[in-house]
C-alpha cells in the first residue's frame, strides 16, 4: 500500500499481509476506482431515461429543463429517504419482533426491560394498570406498527421533542404523518416532473428525516431496549486482537440485534460449547463488526472486532470460521475475500442475499434453532482453518451509556436528572457537547478524521458522545476508558473524575442516534440552557461519512435544531445554491444547519465557534480553561509507570504501543 490508509495498527498489519497475498480490499479498490467527478458533486440526474443529464460545460438545464438546483435537491432528498427507509425498516422489524414476543411466538425472546416498556407505553398513551407485560407489549408493538403506515396526523414520538421544537415543525408543516408516507412522498416528488423547487424539495427531505429520527430509529432503539435490556456501562475490548487463535471465531455483522442477540444466547448452550470442543476448539468466541457489534457490545459485552472497514480485514486474518451478516453496510466483496480463506459468509435476512454466500434465513419464531444451526455450521468449519494471523492489538473499553444510565449516574435512583451536566455547562467546566458519529470511508485515512476531531474536542472541554463506527474508532484507539480523562481539558477532566466516566461516551449503534435526541431534549427541558435543542451549545459531527443513512441522520439532527458538520466531501458541492439552502436556509427555518468540511481541524474550529456563540446567546460564563486548571488531579497508582495506558494506545502482549 503506497499511501497511508489507516491510523489503526491492526488494520495496517492486515493490509500489509493483503498486499503480500495479492488480495484486494475496499482500501485498494478506492485507489483503483476514482470517483466519477460529475456524480461526486451531485451534477448528474438519472431519474428518467431522457438522460442521464450531466451538468458539465455549458449545460445549465436537463432535457426536461430541470435546473441544477432542482436535480441536486432531488438527489439529496432521495439519499435522505433511502437512509431513513433503511433505519425505519429496521425499526419496523423490531416492532414485529416485539409483537411475536408478546404473543409468545418468538423462540428465545422475552421482555427484558419492563420499566422501559412501561415508559414507552405511557408515551404512547397506553394503559398499563392491571395488565400483563405481554398485553402491554402487544399494544405497544401494534401502535409502533401503526406509526409506520399512518397516513394522517402526527407521529407518536413527536411529542417527546421540546414544546418549542414541535411548534417550529408545525408552523413549517414538516411534522411527519407516518414513516412510510414521508419516504414514499419523497420518491414521488423527486421523480421526473413533480416537485421542481429546490427549497420545497428540501423541506420535505427534513420531514422525511424527522420520520426516521423521531420515528423509525427511535422505535428501533426503544424496542431493542425492551426486548434485550437497556444498556448500562460494561467493560470489554475492541479491535482485531479480540479474535482468538484456539476458539471458533464467529463474527456478527450488520445492524439487527434480533439475530445477534439470539446467537449470543445460543452460544452459551453447553451442548454447543461441547460440540465446539469436539472439533478441537477451546470454545466459541463471538465478536462483532459495525452496528450489530455495537448492539451486542453494549448489551452483552461482546467484543467488537472493528468498524466498517474492518469487515474484509477480519476475514483476512484467516481466523474467522463464519461471518454472519444481516442488513446494511455489508460489502458484497466479503464472498470474494472469503474464497481465499476457509471463512463461510452466512446471509440471514429475507431481505438480503449475496451471490456465493451460504443463506440460512433467520426468523424469530425459530430464532434459537436457527442460531444453533448457524453456530454448528461455523463450528464444523473450524477444522478447515489453516494459518491464522491475528494482529495482537486491542483496547479495553467502557461502553453502554444509554440515556437512562446518564440520567441515573447524575443523581442515583431517587434523584435522576441532567442537572449536574447542565450546571457543568453553565459554569463553563464543560464548554459544550458534541456527537461524533458515523462511518469509515476509504476515501479518507481510516479513523484519522474521527480521532482528530475527538482528541481536539475533549482537549477543549467538549464532552463527546459517540455512536456507530465513530464510537468503534474511539474505542479501538483507547478513548473509551475513564482513564483517558488525562487527554481532556481541565474542566471536563474534573467532571469525568467526579462522576467516573470517560470524556467520550459510547451511546450505541446508528439507530441509537435517537438516544442523542432524547439527551438533548432532556438538557433543554432541565432548564438553564434555553428551552429548545437549538439553544444548547452542542454540535453533531460525522468526519468519515459514506452511507445515505448518515445523511438522513444529519437532516433529522438539523431539523431538530443542531449544527451538523460532515467531513470527506459534499454530495451537493456542484450547487452553491443547494449548499446555501441546507446551511443558511435551514438555519433560518429550523435553527440547525448542515455543512461539509474536509479538514478535521477546521471542523473542530467551526464546532468550537458555534458552541461559544451559543454560550454567548445564553449569557453563560465565558469559557475559560484557566479557571479549572488549578484543580487537583487524581492519578492512578500505576500512572507514572506507564502513562500511555491512561491516555491512549493499543494493547498488545508486549505492552502498549
Ligand atoms: S455501521 S452506516 S458504516 S456508522 Fe451502522 Fe458504520 Fe456508517 Fe454503517
XYZ file of C-alpha atoms and ligand atoms in Angstrom:
665
model
C 0.000 0.000 0.000
C 1.818 3.146 -1.115
C -0.003 5.811 0.931
C -1.267 5.837 4.481
C -4.648 4.106 4.542
C -5.347 3.909 8.228
C -4.094 5.040 11.614
C -5.124 1.712 13.134
C -2.070 -0.546 13.626
C -4.206 -3.709 13.429
C -5.687 -2.648 10.100
C -2.268 -1.612 8.779
C -0.842 -5.025 9.670
C -3.584 -6.918 7.848
C -3.449 -4.581 4.849
C 0.244 -5.288 4.505
C -0.489 -9.002 4.510
C -3.257 -8.474 1.960
C -0.751 -6.792 -0.312
C 1.683 -9.689 0.051
C -1.102 -12.136 -0.780
C -2.346 -10.008 -3.685
C -5.804 -9.569 -2.148
C -7.972 -6.591 -2.917
C -9.903 -4.669 -0.280
C -12.047 -1.536 -0.123
C -8.805 0.357 0.504
C -7.130 -0.858 -2.702
C -10.344 -0.613 -4.725
C -10.726 3.003 -3.621
C -7.300 3.612 -5.158
C -8.182 1.827 -8.347
C -11.647 3.351 -8.764
C -11.527 7.110 -8.914
C -14.856 8.732 -8.064
C -16.931 9.943 -11.019
C -16.249 13.702 -10.935
C -19.787 14.521 -12.129
C -21.669 12.277 -9.714
C -19.330 13.126 -6.823
C -20.557 16.719 -6.882
C -24.183 15.754 -7.449
C -24.198 17.064 -11.027
C -25.952 14.115 -12.650
C -29.677 13.396 -12.961
C -30.793 9.852 -13.792
C -34.414 9.853 -12.637
C -35.686 9.358 -16.212
C -34.269 7.888 -19.404
C -34.194 11.074 -21.461
C -30.809 11.463 -19.813
C -28.900 10.776 -17.667
C -28.266 14.525 -17.867
C -24.826 15.659 -16.827
C -24.317 19.261 -15.795
C -20.925 19.836 -17.350
C -19.560 22.545 -19.598
C -22.294 24.844 -20.864
C -25.187 22.610 -19.786
C -27.446 24.580 -17.445
C -30.636 22.521 -17.718
C -31.615 18.876 -18.085
C -33.586 17.699 -21.122
C -36.829 18.354 -19.186
C -35.489 21.794 -18.280
C -34.661 20.877 -14.663
C -32.177 23.284 -13.143
C -29.021 22.207 -11.417
C -30.585 23.257 -8.090
C -33.599 21.031 -8.693
C -31.575 17.966 -9.574
C -29.164 18.496 -6.662
C -32.040 18.888 -4.193
C -33.757 15.819 -5.670
C -30.587 13.734 -5.419
C -30.031 14.753 -1.807
C -33.677 14.195 -0.837
C -33.610 10.714 -2.388
C -30.486 9.804 -0.447
C -32.078 11.035 2.786
C -35.215 8.998 2.045
C -33.152 5.872 1.325
C -31.234 6.309 4.576
C -34.446 6.860 6.522
C -36.002 3.808 4.867
C -33.095 1.624 5.995
C -33.253 2.733 9.639
C -37.013 2.673 9.705
C -37.366 -0.746 8.118
C -35.080 -1.953 10.888
C -37.440 -0.285 13.387
C -40.449 -1.955 11.760
C -38.790 -5.381 12.055
C -38.187 -4.687 15.725
C -41.878 -3.832 16.189
C -42.896 -7.149 14.589
C -40.366 -8.988 16.765
C -41.960 -7.372 19.826
C -45.409 -8.408 18.615
C -44.311 -12.043 18.185
C -42.669 -11.963 21.615
C -45.782 -10.518 23.250
C -47.854 -13.295 21.697
C -45.384 -15.970 22.832
C -44.437 -16.856 19.265
C -40.771 -15.752 19.213
C -38.456 -18.570 20.240
C -35.905 -17.470 22.840
C -37.209 -13.896 23.099
C -38.592 -12.254 26.222
C -39.416 -8.803 27.535
C -36.225 -7.930 29.413
C -36.877 -4.330 30.444
C -40.368 -3.924 31.887
C -39.589 -0.435 33.163
C -38.768 0.734 29.663
C -41.877 -0.997 28.314
C -44.000 0.951 30.796
C -42.258 4.198 29.910
C -42.830 3.664 26.191
C -46.439 2.632 26.833
C -47.008 5.846 28.815
C -45.503 7.913 25.983
C -47.882 6.217 23.601
C -50.838 6.823 25.930
C -51.331 3.092 26.511
C -52.880 2.000 29.792
C -50.648 -0.318 31.835
C -52.618 -0.632 35.093
C -53.531 -4.207 35.950
C -52.369 -5.565 32.600
C -49.734 -8.209 31.950
C -46.489 -7.084 30.360
C -47.373 -9.220 27.335
C -50.681 -7.406 26.813
C -48.981 -4.023 27.149
C -46.174 -5.110 24.817
C -48.696 -6.280 22.233
C -50.399 -2.887 22.209
C -47.055 -1.052 22.102
C -45.995 -3.182 19.111
C -49.275 -2.556 17.283
C -49.039 1.183 17.947
C -45.463 1.221 16.630
C -46.507 -0.707 13.514
C -49.321 1.799 13.016
C -46.826 4.679 13.093
C -45.054 3.256 10.063
C -48.210 3.116 7.955
C -50.096 6.086 9.431
C -51.488 8.421 6.769
C -52.692 11.483 8.715
C -51.913 13.226 11.995
C -48.553 13.236 13.745
C -46.075 10.503 14.628
C -46.487 9.423 18.258
C -42.954 10.335 19.346
C -43.124 13.913 18.053
C -44.415 14.899 21.461
C -41.132 13.761 23.021
C -39.382 16.787 21.460
C -39.207 20.106 23.348
C -42.510 22.012 23.010
C -40.880 24.899 21.163
C -39.388 22.492 18.617
C -42.761 20.881 17.988
C -44.220 24.300 17.270
C -41.438 25.107 14.769
C -42.204 21.889 12.901
C -45.972 22.539 12.926
C -45.528 26.075 11.647
C -43.365 24.842 8.786
C -45.705 21.943 8.063
C -42.940 19.348 8.422
C -44.303 17.196 11.242
C -44.129 13.655 9.849
C -47.509 11.929 9.436
C -46.288 8.361 9.034
C -42.833 6.938 8.385
C -43.665 5.185 5.123
C -45.790 8.052 3.834
C -42.929 10.557 4.007
C -40.455 8.204 2.309
C -42.922 7.386 -0.476
C -43.787 11.050 -0.937
C -40.090 11.924 -1.314
C -39.761 9.334 -4.086
C -42.906 10.689 -5.767
C -41.908 14.342 -5.517
C -38.391 13.727 -6.811
C -39.327 11.657 -9.856
C -39.426 13.283 -13.302
C -41.739 16.269 -13.497
C -43.176 16.712 -9.996
C -41.598 18.917 -7.313
C -39.286 21.354 -9.101
C -38.382 23.882 -6.457
C -35.184 23.097 -4.563
C -36.263 24.710 -1.289
C -39.631 22.961 -1.349
C -37.994 19.583 -2.049
C -35.544 20.098 0.803
C -38.324 20.999 3.253
C -39.870 17.628 2.580
C -36.460 15.984 2.944
C -36.410 17.321 6.519
C -39.893 15.945 7.147
C -38.780 12.538 5.863
C -35.665 12.596 8.023
C -37.703 13.541 11.111
C -39.841 10.464 10.472
C -36.666 8.460 10.945
C -35.117 10.293 13.902
C -38.307 10.697 15.922
C -39.946 7.617 14.386
C -38.227 4.604 12.857
C -34.873 4.897 14.611
C -36.338 5.910 17.966
C -38.721 2.959 17.863
C -35.845 0.633 16.903
C -33.858 1.806 19.921
C -36.754 1.645 22.386
C -37.960 -1.773 21.285
C -34.393 -3.088 21.309
C -34.132 -1.973 24.946
C -37.486 -3.544 25.829
C -36.534 -6.886 24.287
C -32.850 -7.117 25.129
C -32.342 -4.692 28.012
C -31.438 -1.018 28.294
C -27.649 -0.694 28.167
C -25.583 0.198 31.216
C -21.787 0.518 31.366
C -19.725 -2.622 30.951
C -16.086 -3.349 30.213
C -14.973 -5.203 27.104
C -12.464 -4.687 24.284
C -12.195 -3.642 20.658
C -10.115 -4.396 17.553
C -8.979 -7.427 15.589
C -7.000 -8.721 18.569
C -10.288 -9.864 20.127
C -10.264 -12.833 17.713
C -8.888 -15.984 19.323
C -6.411 -18.460 17.944
C -7.796 -21.509 19.721
C -11.547 -20.876 19.596
C -14.227 -20.897 16.925
C -14.449 -17.249 15.850
C -17.877 -16.132 14.717
C -18.243 -12.516 13.628
C -21.713 -10.958 13.521
C -22.033 -8.015 11.160
C -24.818 -5.721 10.032
C -27.424 -3.933 12.121
C -30.186 -6.054 13.614
C -29.983 -7.033 17.252
C -32.574 -9.838 16.905
C -30.236 -12.242 15.104
C -27.081 -11.339 17.021
C -28.779 -11.455 20.441
C -30.125 -14.927 19.661
C -26.674 -16.084 18.559
C -25.202 -14.779 21.823
C -27.857 -16.737 23.739
C -27.309 -19.948 21.748
C -23.518 -19.689 22.092
C -23.897 -20.184 25.850
C -25.670 -23.527 25.374
C -23.400 -26.212 26.962
C -24.232 -28.627 24.145
C -22.986 -26.123 21.560
C -19.817 -25.450 23.567
C -19.220 -29.197 23.847
C -19.735 -29.517 20.111
C -17.034 -26.866 19.537
C -14.684 -28.769 21.838
C -15.372 -31.994 19.951
C -13.911 -30.270 16.885
C -10.703 -29.358 18.706
C -11.552 -25.766 19.693
C -11.361 -24.455 23.246
C -14.704 -22.736 22.912
C -16.752 -20.244 20.932
C -15.643 -16.647 20.545
C -18.221 -14.148 19.314
C -17.165 -10.764 18.006
C -18.895 -8.039 16.015
C -18.384 -5.607 13.156
C -20.305 -2.367 12.530
C -23.578 -1.684 14.324
C -24.679 -5.244 15.058
C -21.438 -5.198 17.008
C -22.464 -2.024 18.833
C -25.817 -3.607 19.748
C -24.373 -6.756 21.360
C -21.353 -4.870 22.634
C -23.416 -2.552 24.791
C -25.987 -5.067 25.953
C -23.925 -8.270 26.207
C -20.315 -7.089 26.364
C -19.470 -8.996 23.153
C -16.146 -7.552 21.922
C -16.011 -5.525 18.728
C -13.581 -6.698 16.035
C -13.750 -3.432 14.160
C -15.663 -0.775 12.316
C -16.924 -0.777 8.742
C -13.554 -1.001 7.006
C -12.535 -3.957 9.196
C -15.087 -6.356 7.686
C -12.772 -7.701 4.978
C -9.740 -7.469 7.261
C -11.342 -9.744 9.862
C -11.667 -12.469 7.215
C -8.084 -11.834 6.027
C -6.795 -12.871 9.452
C -7.664 -16.418 8.374
C -9.139 -16.977 11.837
C -12.855 -16.430 11.219
C -14.970 -19.547 10.817
C -18.142 -17.657 9.902
C -19.120 -14.085 9.222
C -22.846 -13.886 9.884
C -24.487 -10.883 8.267
C -27.957 -9.373 8.119
C -28.584 -5.928 6.614
C -26.778 -2.652 5.823
C -23.074 -1.832 5.432
C -22.249 -5.415 4.412
C -19.856 -5.408 1.435
C -20.523 -7.755 -1.445
C -16.735 -8.209 -1.580
C -16.855 -10.399 1.539
C -17.598 -13.511 -0.516
C -14.591 -12.948 -2.786
C -12.277 -12.296 0.163
C -13.641 -15.354 1.960
C -12.921 -17.529 -1.105
C -9.182 -17.165 -0.308
C -9.721 -18.470 3.221
C -11.959 -21.039 4.909
C -14.478 -18.448 6.193
C -18.153 -19.023 5.462
C -20.150 -15.868 4.779
C -23.679 -16.572 6.037
C -26.513 -14.276 4.986
C -29.570 -14.405 7.221
C -32.076 -11.718 6.271
C -35.031 -12.442 3.993
C -34.185 -9.032 2.507
C -30.539 -9.681 1.686
C -28.703 -12.408 -0.184
C -25.171 -12.243 -1.612
C -24.294 -14.421 -4.583
C -21.933 -17.150 -3.425
C -22.774 -16.828 0.284
C -24.480 -19.516 2.381
C -28.052 -18.415 3.152
C -29.588 -19.507 6.445
C -32.710 -17.410 6.852
C -33.467 -16.073 10.295
C -36.997 -15.904 11.607
C -37.948 -15.078 15.173
C -40.425 -17.967 15.505
C -37.497 -20.417 15.232
C -34.821 -17.982 16.418
C -32.874 -20.244 18.757
C -32.986 -23.269 16.424
C -31.646 -21.156 13.570
C -28.957 -19.601 15.783
C -27.843 -23.113 16.817
C -27.720 -24.167 13.152
C -25.557 -21.145 12.314
C -23.232 -21.892 15.220
C -22.906 -25.562 14.237
C -22.128 -24.543 10.649
C -19.330 -22.319 11.951
C -18.035 -24.993 14.328
C -17.972 -27.588 11.521
C -15.726 -25.178 9.638
C -13.138 -24.896 12.441
C -11.059 -27.940 11.335
C -10.691 -26.239 7.924
C -8.775 -23.290 9.398
C -5.204 -23.060 8.087
C -2.716 -20.374 9.000
C -4.126 -17.570 11.148
C -2.584 -14.106 11.523
C -4.464 -12.244 14.216
C -2.967 -8.816 14.953
C -2.080 -8.669 18.612
C -3.863 -5.348 19.013
C -6.910 -4.480 21.083
C -8.026 -1.783 23.501
C -10.112 -2.014 26.653
C -13.371 -0.047 26.523
C -16.205 1.012 28.799
C -19.397 1.123 26.784
C -23.157 1.315 27.262
C -24.068 4.892 28.183
C -27.769 4.870 27.423
C -29.821 7.979 28.091
C -31.323 6.174 31.081
C -27.909 5.448 32.550
C -26.711 9.031 32.046
C -29.771 10.154 33.957
C -29.119 7.654 36.740
C -25.393 8.345 37.058
C -26.052 12.028 37.719
C -28.249 11.529 40.752
C -28.805 7.896 41.650
C -32.111 6.050 41.613
C -34.073 8.671 43.557
C -32.692 11.878 42.116
C -32.111 11.034 38.477
C -31.545 14.169 36.436
C -29.418 16.040 33.968
C -28.933 18.911 36.424
C -25.207 18.240 37.081
C -24.454 18.150 33.350
C -26.402 21.347 32.675
C -24.716 23.037 35.653
C -21.266 21.996 34.403
C -22.060 23.537 31.018
C -23.466 26.680 32.620
C -20.332 27.098 34.790
C -18.047 26.563 31.782
C -16.486 23.449 33.271
C -17.844 21.729 30.203
C -17.682 24.076 27.211
C -20.319 22.191 25.244
C -21.252 18.806 23.836
C -20.575 17.058 20.547
C -21.885 13.899 18.965
C -19.185 12.255 16.845
C -20.898 9.624 14.782
C -20.936 7.655 11.572
C -18.910 5.634 9.224
C -15.491 4.917 7.782
C -14.795 5.859 4.194
C -11.748 4.562 2.286
C -11.563 7.937 0.529
C -10.149 9.176 3.848
C -7.448 7.706 6.113
C -9.353 5.256 8.305
C -10.162 6.723 11.749
C -7.886 9.757 11.286
C -10.654 12.335 10.891
C -12.707 10.803 13.699
C -9.789 10.692 16.134
C -8.515 14.180 15.267
C -11.937 15.621 15.972
C -12.426 13.642 19.206
C -8.985 14.454 20.616
C -9.252 18.170 19.859
C -12.789 18.450 21.210
C -12.140 16.794 24.553
C -8.900 18.769 24.951
C -11.128 21.835 24.592
C -13.515 20.654 27.328
C -16.215 19.461 24.951
C -17.831 16.246 26.159
C -18.268 13.762 23.309
C -20.945 11.147 22.781
C -20.218 8.631 20.036
C -22.211 6.075 18.069
C -21.748 3.686 15.156
C -18.351 3.268 13.548
C -17.195 6.575 15.058
C -17.645 5.058 18.517
C -15.745 1.971 17.370
C -12.852 4.167 16.223
C -12.793 5.901 19.614
C -12.701 2.526 21.349
C -10.034 0.992 19.133
C -7.753 3.950 19.800
C -8.152 3.810 23.561
C -10.622 6.679 24.008
C -13.492 4.831 25.667
C -11.979 4.357 29.107
C -12.401 6.623 32.145
C -8.604 6.814 32.435
C -8.384 8.789 29.210
C -9.529 11.801 31.231
C -5.861 12.817 31.041
C -6.443 13.834 27.450
C -9.376 16.071 28.391
C -9.278 19.777 29.146
C -9.147 20.828 32.824
C -12.866 21.388 33.384
C -14.034 18.256 31.595
C -11.327 16.288 33.419
C -12.797 17.382 36.749
C -16.299 16.327 35.767
C -15.118 12.962 34.424
C -13.187 12.260 37.603
C -16.087 13.291 39.821
C -18.581 11.025 38.039
C -16.091 8.348 36.958
C -16.905 8.389 33.262
C -14.808 8.760 30.128
C -14.843 12.099 28.284
C -16.088 10.110 25.296
C -19.330 8.243 25.974
C -20.335 5.281 23.819
C -24.067 5.535 23.078
C -24.605 2.675 20.646
C -25.370 1.971 17.015
C -26.587 4.138 14.099
C -30.251 3.920 15.130
C -29.147 4.916 18.633
C -28.502 8.450 17.422
C -32.101 8.747 18.571
C -30.716 8.409 22.122
C -28.818 11.650 21.472
C -32.080 13.403 20.537
C -33.510 12.242 23.867
C -30.463 13.523 25.778
C -30.639 16.919 24.047
C -34.356 17.161 24.780
C -33.784 16.426 28.441
C -30.997 19.038 28.594
C -33.379 21.597 27.062
C -36.192 20.634 29.438
C -33.915 20.584 32.513
C -33.511 24.367 32.402
C -30.652 26.850 32.240
C -29.694 26.084 28.649
C -32.602 27.682 26.839
C -35.782 25.863 26.016
C -35.026 24.187 22.727
C -32.368 21.895 21.257
C -31.121 24.742 19.045
C -30.239 26.790 22.174
C -27.808 24.186 23.569
C -24.047 24.645 22.947
C -23.801 21.401 21.005
C -22.807 20.104 17.563
C -23.107 16.901 15.536
C -20.084 15.722 13.538
C -19.622 12.887 11.061
C -15.968 13.047 9.976
C -15.828 9.979 7.684
C -19.359 9.577 6.357
C -20.212 7.343 3.418
C -23.752 5.981 3.873
C -27.096 7.514 2.879
C -28.191 6.763 6.455
C -25.637 9.299 7.672
C -27.236 11.985 5.502
C -30.631 11.138 6.958
C -29.231 11.400 10.488
C -27.704 14.768 9.531
C -31.036 16.028 8.197
C -33.059 14.984 11.264
C -30.426 16.427 13.601
C -30.524 19.729 11.681
C -34.331 19.746 11.657
C -34.148 19.161 15.420
C -32.013 22.301 15.789
C -28.394 21.063 15.615
C -25.391 22.386 13.756
C -24.042 19.392 11.823
C -20.617 19.141 10.186
C -19.644 16.367 7.770
C -16.128 15.507 6.563
C -14.870 13.768 3.375
C -16.791 15.897 0.863
C -20.182 17.273 -0.087
C -22.688 15.397 -2.275
C -24.097 18.794 -3.334
C -20.773 20.511 -3.962
C -21.837 21.294 -7.540
C -24.608 23.639 -6.425
C -23.743 26.718 -4.371
C -27.486 27.390 -4.057
C -28.338 23.984 -2.542
C -25.247 24.287 -0.342
C -26.683 27.618 0.867
C -30.202 26.217 1.303
C -29.075 23.410 3.643
C -26.867 25.737 5.684
C -28.130 29.345 5.968
C -31.524 28.404 4.549
C -32.220 25.608 7.001
C -30.749 27.643 9.867
C -33.352 30.380 9.280
C -36.142 27.833 9.262
C -35.201 25.366 12.000
C -32.130 26.776 13.795
C -29.826 23.967 12.657
C -27.609 23.771 9.581
C -25.598 21.234 7.588
C -22.089 21.987 6.325
C -19.405 19.887 4.672
C -15.771 20.496 5.606
C -12.980 18.158 4.539
C -10.323 19.306 7.056
C -10.978 17.824 10.534
C -9.098 20.677 12.229
C -11.412 23.186 10.553
C -14.386 21.060 11.631
C -13.230 21.498 15.229
C -12.683 25.244 14.742
C -16.200 25.668 13.405
C -17.676 23.448 16.122
C -15.985 25.437 18.907
C -17.007 28.759 17.354
C -20.625 27.548 17.256
C -20.507 26.300 20.845
C -19.086 29.641 22.020
C -21.718 31.555 20.026
C -24.458 29.575 21.757
C -22.846 30.215 25.161
C -22.891 33.947 24.460
C -26.535 33.802 23.334
C -27.430 32.054 26.611
C -25.393 34.639 28.575
C -23.356 31.838 30.173
C -19.993 32.322 31.861
C -17.275 32.861 29.287
C -15.378 29.646 28.689
C -12.007 29.947 30.412
C -9.956 26.764 30.837
C -7.550 28.553 33.232
C -10.331 28.717 35.818
C -10.189 24.969 36.265
C -6.531 24.274 35.547
C -5.562 24.519 39.234
C -7.820 21.762 40.474
C -6.065 18.719 41.821
C -5.887 15.754 39.524
C -6.112 12.235 40.853
C -3.666 9.912 39.142
C -3.980 6.136 39.362
C -1.174 4.433 41.332
C 0.498 2.947 38.267
C 0.151 6.069 36.139
C 3.835 7.037 36.345
C 4.890 3.519 35.356
C 3.033 3.531 32.071
C 1.179 6.812 31.405
C 0.289 5.790 27.865
C -2.147 3.241 29.248
C -4.041 6.136 30.765
C -4.033 8.387 27.765
C -4.262 6.393 24.611
C -2.724 3.415 22.985
C -3.335 -0.064 21.729
C -2.844 -3.031 23.988
C -0.545 -5.800 22.800
C 1.015 -8.702 24.689
C 4.219 -6.669 24.810
C 2.531 -3.632 26.356
C 1.011 -0.508 24.949
C 2.026 0.775 21.516
S -22.449 0.679 10.511
S -23.913 3.414 8.474
S -20.706 2.433 8.351
S -21.714 4.073 11.143
Fe -24.041 1.496 11.314
Fe -20.891 2.179 10.466
Fe -21.964 4.105 8.981
Fe -22.637 1.615 8.557
